[in-house]
Short mmCIF file of C-alpha atoms and ligand atoms in Angstrom, two decimals:
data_model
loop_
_atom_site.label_atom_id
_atom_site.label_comp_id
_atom_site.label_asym_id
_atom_site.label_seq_id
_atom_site.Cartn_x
_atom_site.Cartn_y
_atom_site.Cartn_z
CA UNK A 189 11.64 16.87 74.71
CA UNK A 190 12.46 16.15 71.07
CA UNK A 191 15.16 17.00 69.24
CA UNK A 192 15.47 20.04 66.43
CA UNK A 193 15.39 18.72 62.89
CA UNK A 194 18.27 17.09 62.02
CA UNK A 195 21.13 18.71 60.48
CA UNK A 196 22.64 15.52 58.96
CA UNK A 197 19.85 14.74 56.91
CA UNK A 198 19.75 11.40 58.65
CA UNK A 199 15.83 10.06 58.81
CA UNK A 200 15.20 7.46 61.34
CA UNK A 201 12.36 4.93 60.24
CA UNK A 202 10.40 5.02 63.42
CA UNK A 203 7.08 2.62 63.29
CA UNK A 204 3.81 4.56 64.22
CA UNK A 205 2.91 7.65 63.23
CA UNK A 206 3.12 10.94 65.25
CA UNK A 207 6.59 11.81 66.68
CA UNK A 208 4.55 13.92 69.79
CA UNK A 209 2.03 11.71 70.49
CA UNK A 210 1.43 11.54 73.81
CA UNK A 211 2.01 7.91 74.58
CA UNK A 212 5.51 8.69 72.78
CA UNK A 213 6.13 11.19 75.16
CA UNK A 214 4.89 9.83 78.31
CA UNK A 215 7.01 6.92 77.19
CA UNK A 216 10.39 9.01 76.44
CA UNK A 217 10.15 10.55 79.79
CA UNK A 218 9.80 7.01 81.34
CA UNK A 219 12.99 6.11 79.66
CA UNK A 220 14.29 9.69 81.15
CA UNK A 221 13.66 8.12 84.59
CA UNK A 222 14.58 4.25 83.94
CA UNK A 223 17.80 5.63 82.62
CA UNK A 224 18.65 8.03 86.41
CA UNK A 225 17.06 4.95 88.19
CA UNK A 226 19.69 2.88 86.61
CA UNK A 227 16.87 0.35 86.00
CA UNK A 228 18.20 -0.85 82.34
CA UNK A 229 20.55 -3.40 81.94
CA UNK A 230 22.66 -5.11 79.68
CA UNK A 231 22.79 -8.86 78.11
CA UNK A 232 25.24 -10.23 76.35
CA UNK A 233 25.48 -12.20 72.70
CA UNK A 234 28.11 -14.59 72.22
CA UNK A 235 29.81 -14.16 68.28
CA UNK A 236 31.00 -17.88 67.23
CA UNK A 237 33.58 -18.72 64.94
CA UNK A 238 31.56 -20.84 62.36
CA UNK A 239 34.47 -23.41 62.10
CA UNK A 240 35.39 -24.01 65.24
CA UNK A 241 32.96 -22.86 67.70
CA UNK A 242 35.13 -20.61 69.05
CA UNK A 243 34.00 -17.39 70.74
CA UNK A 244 34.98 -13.97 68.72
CA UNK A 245 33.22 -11.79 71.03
CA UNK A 246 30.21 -10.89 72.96
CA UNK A 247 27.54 -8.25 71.80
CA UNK A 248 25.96 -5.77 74.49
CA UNK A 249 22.19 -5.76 74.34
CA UNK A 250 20.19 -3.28 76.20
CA UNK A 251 16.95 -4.47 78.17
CA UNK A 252 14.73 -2.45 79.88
CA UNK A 253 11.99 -3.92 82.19
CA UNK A 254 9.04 -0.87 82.38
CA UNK A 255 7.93 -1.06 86.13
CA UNK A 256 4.08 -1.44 84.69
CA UNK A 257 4.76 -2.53 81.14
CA UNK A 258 6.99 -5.08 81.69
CA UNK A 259 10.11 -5.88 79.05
CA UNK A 260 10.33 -3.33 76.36
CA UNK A 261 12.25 -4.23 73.30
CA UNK A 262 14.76 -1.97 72.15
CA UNK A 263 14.05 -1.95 68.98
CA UNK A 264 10.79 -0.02 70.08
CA UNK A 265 12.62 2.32 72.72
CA UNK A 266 16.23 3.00 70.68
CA UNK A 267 14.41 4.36 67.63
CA UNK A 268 11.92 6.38 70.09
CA UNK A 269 15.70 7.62 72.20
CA UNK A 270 17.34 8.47 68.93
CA UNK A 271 15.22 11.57 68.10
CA UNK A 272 15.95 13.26 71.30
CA UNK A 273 18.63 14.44 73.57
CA UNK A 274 18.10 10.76 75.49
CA UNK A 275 20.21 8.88 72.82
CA UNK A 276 23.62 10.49 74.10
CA UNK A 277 22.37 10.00 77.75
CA UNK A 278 21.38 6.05 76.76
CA UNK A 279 24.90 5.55 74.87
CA UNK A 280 26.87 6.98 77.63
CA UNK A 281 25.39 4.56 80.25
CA UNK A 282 25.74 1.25 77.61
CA UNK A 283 29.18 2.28 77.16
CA UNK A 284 30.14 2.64 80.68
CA UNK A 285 28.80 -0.85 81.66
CA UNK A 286 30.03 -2.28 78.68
CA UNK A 287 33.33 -1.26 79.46
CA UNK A 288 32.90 -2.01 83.44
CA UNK A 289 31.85 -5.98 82.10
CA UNK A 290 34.80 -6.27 79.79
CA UNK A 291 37.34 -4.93 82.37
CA UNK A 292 36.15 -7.43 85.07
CA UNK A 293 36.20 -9.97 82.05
CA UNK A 294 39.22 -9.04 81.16
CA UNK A 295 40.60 -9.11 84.40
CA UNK A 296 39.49 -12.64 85.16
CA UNK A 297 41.76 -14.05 81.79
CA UNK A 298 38.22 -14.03 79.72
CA UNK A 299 39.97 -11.95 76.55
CA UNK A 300 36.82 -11.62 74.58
CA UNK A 301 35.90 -8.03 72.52
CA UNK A 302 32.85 -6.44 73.99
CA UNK A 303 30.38 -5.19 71.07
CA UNK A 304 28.95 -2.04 72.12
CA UNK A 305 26.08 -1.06 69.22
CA UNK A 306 26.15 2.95 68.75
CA UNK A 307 23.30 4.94 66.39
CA UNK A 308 24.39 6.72 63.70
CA UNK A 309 23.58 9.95 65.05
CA UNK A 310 26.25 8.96 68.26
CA UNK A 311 28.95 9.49 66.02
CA UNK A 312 28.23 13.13 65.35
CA UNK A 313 29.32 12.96 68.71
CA UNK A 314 33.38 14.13 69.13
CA UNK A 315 32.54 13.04 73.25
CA UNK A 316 32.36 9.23 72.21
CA UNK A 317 35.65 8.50 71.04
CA UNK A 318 36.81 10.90 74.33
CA UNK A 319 34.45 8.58 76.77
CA UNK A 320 36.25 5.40 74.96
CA UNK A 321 39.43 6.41 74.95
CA UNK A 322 39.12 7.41 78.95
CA UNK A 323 37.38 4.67 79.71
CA UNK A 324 40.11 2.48 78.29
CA UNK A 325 43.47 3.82 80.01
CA UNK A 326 41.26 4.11 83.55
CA UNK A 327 40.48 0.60 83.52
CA UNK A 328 43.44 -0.40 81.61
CA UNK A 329 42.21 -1.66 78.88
CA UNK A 330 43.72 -2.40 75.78
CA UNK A 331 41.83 -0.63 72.37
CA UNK A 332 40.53 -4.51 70.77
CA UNK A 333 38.86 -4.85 74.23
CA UNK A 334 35.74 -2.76 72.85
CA UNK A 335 34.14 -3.02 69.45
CA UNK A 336 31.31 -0.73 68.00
CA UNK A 337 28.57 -1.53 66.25
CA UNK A 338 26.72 0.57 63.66
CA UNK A 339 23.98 0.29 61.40
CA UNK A 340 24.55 0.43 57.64
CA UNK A 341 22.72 3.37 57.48
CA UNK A 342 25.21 5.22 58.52
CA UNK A 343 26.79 4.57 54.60
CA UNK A 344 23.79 7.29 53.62
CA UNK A 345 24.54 10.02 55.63
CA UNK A 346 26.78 12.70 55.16
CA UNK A 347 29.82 11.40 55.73
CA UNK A 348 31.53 14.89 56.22
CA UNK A 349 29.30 14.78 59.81
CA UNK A 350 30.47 11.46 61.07
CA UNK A 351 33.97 11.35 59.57
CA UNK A 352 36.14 13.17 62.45
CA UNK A 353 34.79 10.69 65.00
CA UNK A 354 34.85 7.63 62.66
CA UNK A 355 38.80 8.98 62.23
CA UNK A 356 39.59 9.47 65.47
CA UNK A 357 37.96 5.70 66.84
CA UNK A 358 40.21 4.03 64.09
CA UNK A 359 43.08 5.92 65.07
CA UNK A 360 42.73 4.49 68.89
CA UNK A 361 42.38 1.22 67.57
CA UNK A 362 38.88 0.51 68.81
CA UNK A 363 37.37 -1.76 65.38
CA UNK A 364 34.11 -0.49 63.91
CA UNK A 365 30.97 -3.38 62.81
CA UNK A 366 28.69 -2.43 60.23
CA UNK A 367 25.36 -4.27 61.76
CA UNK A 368 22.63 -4.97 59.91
CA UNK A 369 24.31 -5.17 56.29
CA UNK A 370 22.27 -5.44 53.45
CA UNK A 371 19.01 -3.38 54.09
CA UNK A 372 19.66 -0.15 53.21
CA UNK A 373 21.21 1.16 49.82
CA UNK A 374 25.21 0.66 50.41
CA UNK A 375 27.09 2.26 47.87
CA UNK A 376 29.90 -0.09 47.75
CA UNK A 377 32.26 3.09 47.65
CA UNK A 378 31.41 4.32 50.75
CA UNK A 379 31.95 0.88 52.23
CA UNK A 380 35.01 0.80 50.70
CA UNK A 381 36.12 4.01 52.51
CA UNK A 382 34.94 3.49 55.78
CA UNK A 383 37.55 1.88 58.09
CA UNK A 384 35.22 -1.13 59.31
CA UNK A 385 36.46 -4.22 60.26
CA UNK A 386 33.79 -6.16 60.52
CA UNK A 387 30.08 -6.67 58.25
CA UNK A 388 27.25 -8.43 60.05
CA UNK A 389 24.45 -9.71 57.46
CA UNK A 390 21.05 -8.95 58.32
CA UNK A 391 19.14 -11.82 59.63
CA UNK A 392 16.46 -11.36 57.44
CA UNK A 393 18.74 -12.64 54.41
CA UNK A 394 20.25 -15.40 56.97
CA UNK A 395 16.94 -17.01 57.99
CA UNK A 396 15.38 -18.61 54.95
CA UNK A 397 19.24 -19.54 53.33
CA UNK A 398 18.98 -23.53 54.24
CA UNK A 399 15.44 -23.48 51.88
CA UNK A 400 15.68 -20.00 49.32
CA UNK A 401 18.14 -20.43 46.81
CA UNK A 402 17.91 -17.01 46.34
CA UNK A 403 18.52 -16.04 49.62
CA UNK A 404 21.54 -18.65 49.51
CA UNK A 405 22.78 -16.58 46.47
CA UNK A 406 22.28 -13.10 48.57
CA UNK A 407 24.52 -14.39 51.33
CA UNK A 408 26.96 -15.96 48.99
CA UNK A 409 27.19 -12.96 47.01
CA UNK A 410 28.00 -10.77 50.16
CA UNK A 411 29.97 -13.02 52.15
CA UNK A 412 32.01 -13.23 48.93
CA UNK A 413 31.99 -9.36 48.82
CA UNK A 414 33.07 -9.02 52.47
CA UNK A 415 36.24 -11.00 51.90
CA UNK A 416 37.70 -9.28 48.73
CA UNK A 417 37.36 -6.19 51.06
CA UNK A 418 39.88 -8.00 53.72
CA UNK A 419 37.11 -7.66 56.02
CA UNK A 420 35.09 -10.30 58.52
CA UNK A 421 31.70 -11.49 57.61
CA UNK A 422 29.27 -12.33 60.64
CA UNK A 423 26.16 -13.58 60.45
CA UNK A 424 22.87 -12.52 62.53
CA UNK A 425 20.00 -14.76 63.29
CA UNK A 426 21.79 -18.20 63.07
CA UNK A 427 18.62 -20.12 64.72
CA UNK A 428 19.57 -23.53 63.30
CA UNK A 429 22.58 -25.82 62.65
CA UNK A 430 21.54 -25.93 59.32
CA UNK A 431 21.90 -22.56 58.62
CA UNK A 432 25.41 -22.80 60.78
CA UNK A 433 26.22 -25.43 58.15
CA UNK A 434 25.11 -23.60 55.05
CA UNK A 435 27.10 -20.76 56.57
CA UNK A 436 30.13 -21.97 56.55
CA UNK A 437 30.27 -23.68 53.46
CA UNK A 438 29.73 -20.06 52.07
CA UNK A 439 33.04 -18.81 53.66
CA UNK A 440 30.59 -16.46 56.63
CA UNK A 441 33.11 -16.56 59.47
CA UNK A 442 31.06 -15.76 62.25
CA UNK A 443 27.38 -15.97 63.44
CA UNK A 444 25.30 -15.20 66.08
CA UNK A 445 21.80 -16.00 67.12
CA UNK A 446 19.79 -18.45 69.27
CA UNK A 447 20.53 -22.34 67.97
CA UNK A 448 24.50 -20.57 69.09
CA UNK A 449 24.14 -18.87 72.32
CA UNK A 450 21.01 -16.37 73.06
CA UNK A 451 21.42 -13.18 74.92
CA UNK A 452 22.83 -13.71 78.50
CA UNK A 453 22.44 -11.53 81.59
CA UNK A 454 25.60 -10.94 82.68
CA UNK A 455 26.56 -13.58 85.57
CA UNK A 456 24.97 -16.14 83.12
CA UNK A 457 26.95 -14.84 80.27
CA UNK A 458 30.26 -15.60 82.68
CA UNK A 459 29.62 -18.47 83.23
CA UNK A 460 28.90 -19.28 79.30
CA UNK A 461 32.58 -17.61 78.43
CA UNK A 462 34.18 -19.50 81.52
CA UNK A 463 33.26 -22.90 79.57
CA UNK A 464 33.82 -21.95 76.29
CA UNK A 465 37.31 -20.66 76.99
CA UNK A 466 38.20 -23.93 79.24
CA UNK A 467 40.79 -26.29 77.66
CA UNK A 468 38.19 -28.63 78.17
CA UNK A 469 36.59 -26.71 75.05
CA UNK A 470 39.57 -25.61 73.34
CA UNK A 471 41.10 -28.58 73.37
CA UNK A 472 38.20 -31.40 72.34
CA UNK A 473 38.85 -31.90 68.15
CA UNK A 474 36.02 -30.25 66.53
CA UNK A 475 33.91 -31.36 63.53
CA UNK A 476 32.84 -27.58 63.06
CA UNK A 477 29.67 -28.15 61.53
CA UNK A 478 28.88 -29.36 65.09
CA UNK A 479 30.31 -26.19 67.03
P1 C2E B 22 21.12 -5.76 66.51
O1 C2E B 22 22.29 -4.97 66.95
O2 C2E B 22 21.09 -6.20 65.10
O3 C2E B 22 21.04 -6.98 67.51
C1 C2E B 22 20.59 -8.26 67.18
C2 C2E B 22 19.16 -8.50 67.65
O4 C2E B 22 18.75 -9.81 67.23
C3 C2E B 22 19.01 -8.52 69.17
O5 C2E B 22 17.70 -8.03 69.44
C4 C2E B 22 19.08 -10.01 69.51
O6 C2E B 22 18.46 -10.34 70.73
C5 C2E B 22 18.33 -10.59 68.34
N1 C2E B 22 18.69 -11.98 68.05
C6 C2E B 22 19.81 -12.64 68.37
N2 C2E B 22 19.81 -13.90 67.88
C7 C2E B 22 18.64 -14.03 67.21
C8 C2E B 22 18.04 -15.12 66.47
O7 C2E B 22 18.60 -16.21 66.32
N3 C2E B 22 16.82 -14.88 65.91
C9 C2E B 22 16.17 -13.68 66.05
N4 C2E B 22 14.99 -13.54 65.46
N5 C2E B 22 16.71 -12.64 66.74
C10 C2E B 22 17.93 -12.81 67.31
P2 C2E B 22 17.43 -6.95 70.57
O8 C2E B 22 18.29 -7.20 71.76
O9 C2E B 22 15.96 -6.88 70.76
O10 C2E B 22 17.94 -5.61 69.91
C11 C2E B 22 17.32 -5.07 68.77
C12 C2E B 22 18.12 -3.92 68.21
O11 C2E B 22 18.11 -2.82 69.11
C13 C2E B 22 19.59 -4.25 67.99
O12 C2E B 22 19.74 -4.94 66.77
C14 C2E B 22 20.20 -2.87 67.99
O13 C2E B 22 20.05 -2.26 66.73
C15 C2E B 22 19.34 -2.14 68.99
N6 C2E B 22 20.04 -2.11 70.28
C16 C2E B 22 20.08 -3.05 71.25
N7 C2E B 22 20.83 -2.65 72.29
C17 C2E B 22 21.29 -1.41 71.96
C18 C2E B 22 22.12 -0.43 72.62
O14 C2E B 22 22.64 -0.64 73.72
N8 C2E B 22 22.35 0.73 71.94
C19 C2E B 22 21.82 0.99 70.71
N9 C2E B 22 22.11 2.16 70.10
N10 C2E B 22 21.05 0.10 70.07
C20 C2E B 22 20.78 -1.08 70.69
MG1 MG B 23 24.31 -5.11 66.80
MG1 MG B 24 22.53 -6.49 63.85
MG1 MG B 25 19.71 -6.72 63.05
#
C-alpha cells in the first residue's frame, strides 16, 4: 500500500507513530474505497478583500464523512494519502470537481477563482498541469478560473523535482498560492524564485495579532515582505472583526476564516457568491472595517 521512500527527500510530518500500523492501513484502504464510491466531497471558502468585502475567490476543501466514523478531517487523512499512491488518485478527483464547480460558476456570471490546494509531492507530477490544462479548454475555461494552493514546504525540497511542473502551470497562466506561510524555514531566495502569486499567512500567527504585539510584529513584518515581492498577502484564520481590522491596517489584502464566511457545501456556497456578487452588495458604500 505505501509508497517507496521518497526520492525528493521531501518528509511529511505525519502525527502518530508507525507508518504500517494497522489502523493506518485499514484506514488508507477505506479512503481507497470512499474515493471509487465517490463518497468525498468538496466545500468551499470564500477569500475576502479586507477593504471592501469583496470576494477574491473561493478555496476547495475536501470532506470526507467515514460511513462508521463519521467526519474525518483532512488534515488527518491528506497527510495519511500523501505517503501512498492514493494522493494522485485524491488530487485527480478534487481537481475534477473543482473544475466541474467553477465551470457551472462560471457559467452562471459568478467569475470567482476556484482554489484547488495540491501537496507538494503532486507537483512531481508532469500529469497535473496536463489534467489542468485539459480540463480548462473542455469546459472552456479561461487559465485565472483555477488557482493552486501549496504548502510552503514545498520552498525545502529539491526544487530541480518540482520545477518542470511549477514551469509549465505558470506558463498556462493558472496562479500558484503558497498556503500556510510562515511555518517552515523559507529561504527568502527560493521564494523569490518561485513564480507565486499569492502568500497566505498561517493562522497560527493571525489568531493572537489583536492581543500579541509580537505576533502583530510577525504579520506586519510579512505582510510588509509580501508586498515588496509584488505579490498578494492573504490571511488564514480571520475568526474576528478585530483581527479583520488589525489586518488591514497592516496592508494584508485578503483573509479568510469563520467571523468572514466558513466552509460552504456547494449549493450553500452559491447561494453565498450569488449575494455577494449582487449590485445590491457591490453597490452599498462600504466602511471596510465592517466588510
Ligand atoms: P488549508 O489549506 O490551510 O485550509 C484552511 C483550513 O482552515 C481548513 O481546514 C479550513 O476549514 C480551516 N479554517 C478556515 N477558517 C478558519 C478559522 O477561522 N479558524 C480556524 N481555526 N480554522 C479555519 P480543513 O478543511 O480541515 O483542511 C485542513 C487542511 O487539509 C488544509 O489546510 C489543507 O492543507 C488540507 N486539505 C484540505 N482539502 C484538501 C484537498 O482537497 N487536497 C489537499 N492536498 N489538501 C487538502
Ligand atoms: Mg489552502
Ligand atoms: Mg492554509
Ligand atoms: Mg493552514
Amino acid at each position: 500500500y505505501l509508497a517507496k521512500e521518497n526520492r525528493t527527500g521531501v518528509e511529511f510530518y505525519v502525527p502518530g507513530k508507525d507508518r504500517n500500523s494497522p489502523e493506518r492501513l485499514s484506514l488508507l484502504g477505506d479512503l481507497r474505497r470512499a474515493i471509487d464510491a465517490g463518497e468525498l466531497e468538496l466545500h468551499y471558502q470564500p477569500k475576502v478583500n479586507l477593504a471592501d468585502g469583496r470576494v477574491e475567490g473561493m478555496e476547495a476543501l475536501v470532506r470526507w464523512s467515514h460511513p462508521e466514523r463519521g467526519p474525518i478531517s483532512p488534515a488527518d487523512f491528506v497527510p495519511l494519502a500523501e505517503q501512498s499512491y492514493l494522493m494522485r488518485e485524491l488530487t485527480h478527483i478534487v481537481l475534477r470537481r473543482a473544475l466541474d464547480q467553477a465551470a457551472r460558476w462560471w457559467r452562471d456570471g459568478l467569475e470567482v477563482p476556484v482554489s484547488v490546494n495540491v501537496s507538494a509531492r503532486d507537483l512531481l507530477d508532469t500529469g497535473l498541469p496536463e489534467q489542468l490544462e485539459a480540463g480548462l479548454a473542455e469546459l472552456g475555461l479561461p487559465a485565472r478560473a483555477i488557482q493552486l494552493e501549496v504548502t510552503e514546504r514545498i520552498l525545502m525540497t529539491e526544487q530541480a523535482f518540482t520545477a518542470e511542473t511549477i514551469g509549465t502551470l505558470a506558463r498556462l497562466g493558472v496562479e500558484l498560492a503558497l498556503d500556510d506561510f510562515g511555518t517552515g524555514y523559507s529561504s527568502l531566495v527560493r521564494l523569490q524564485r518561485l513564480p507565486v502569486s499569492e502568500v497566505k499567512i498561517d493562522r497560527s500567527f493571525i489568531r493572537r495579532i489583536a492581543e500579541s504585539r509580537e505576533d502583530e510584529r510577525i504579520v506586519r513584518s510579512i505582510v510588509d515582505l509580501v508586498r515588496s515581492l509584488g505579490l498578494r498577502s492573504v490571511a488564514e484564520g480571520v475568526e474576528s472583526h478585530e483581527i479583520a481590522v488589525r489586518l488591514r491596517k497592516l496592508g494584508c489584502q485578503a483573509g479568510q476564516g469563520w467571523w468572514l464566511a466558513e466552509p460552504m457545501a456547494a449549493d450553500e456556497a452559491t447561494v453565498w457568491l450569488r449575494a455577494r456578487l449582487s449590485s445590491a452588495f457591490l453597490d452599498r458604500p462600504r466602511d471596510g472595517a465592517r466588510l
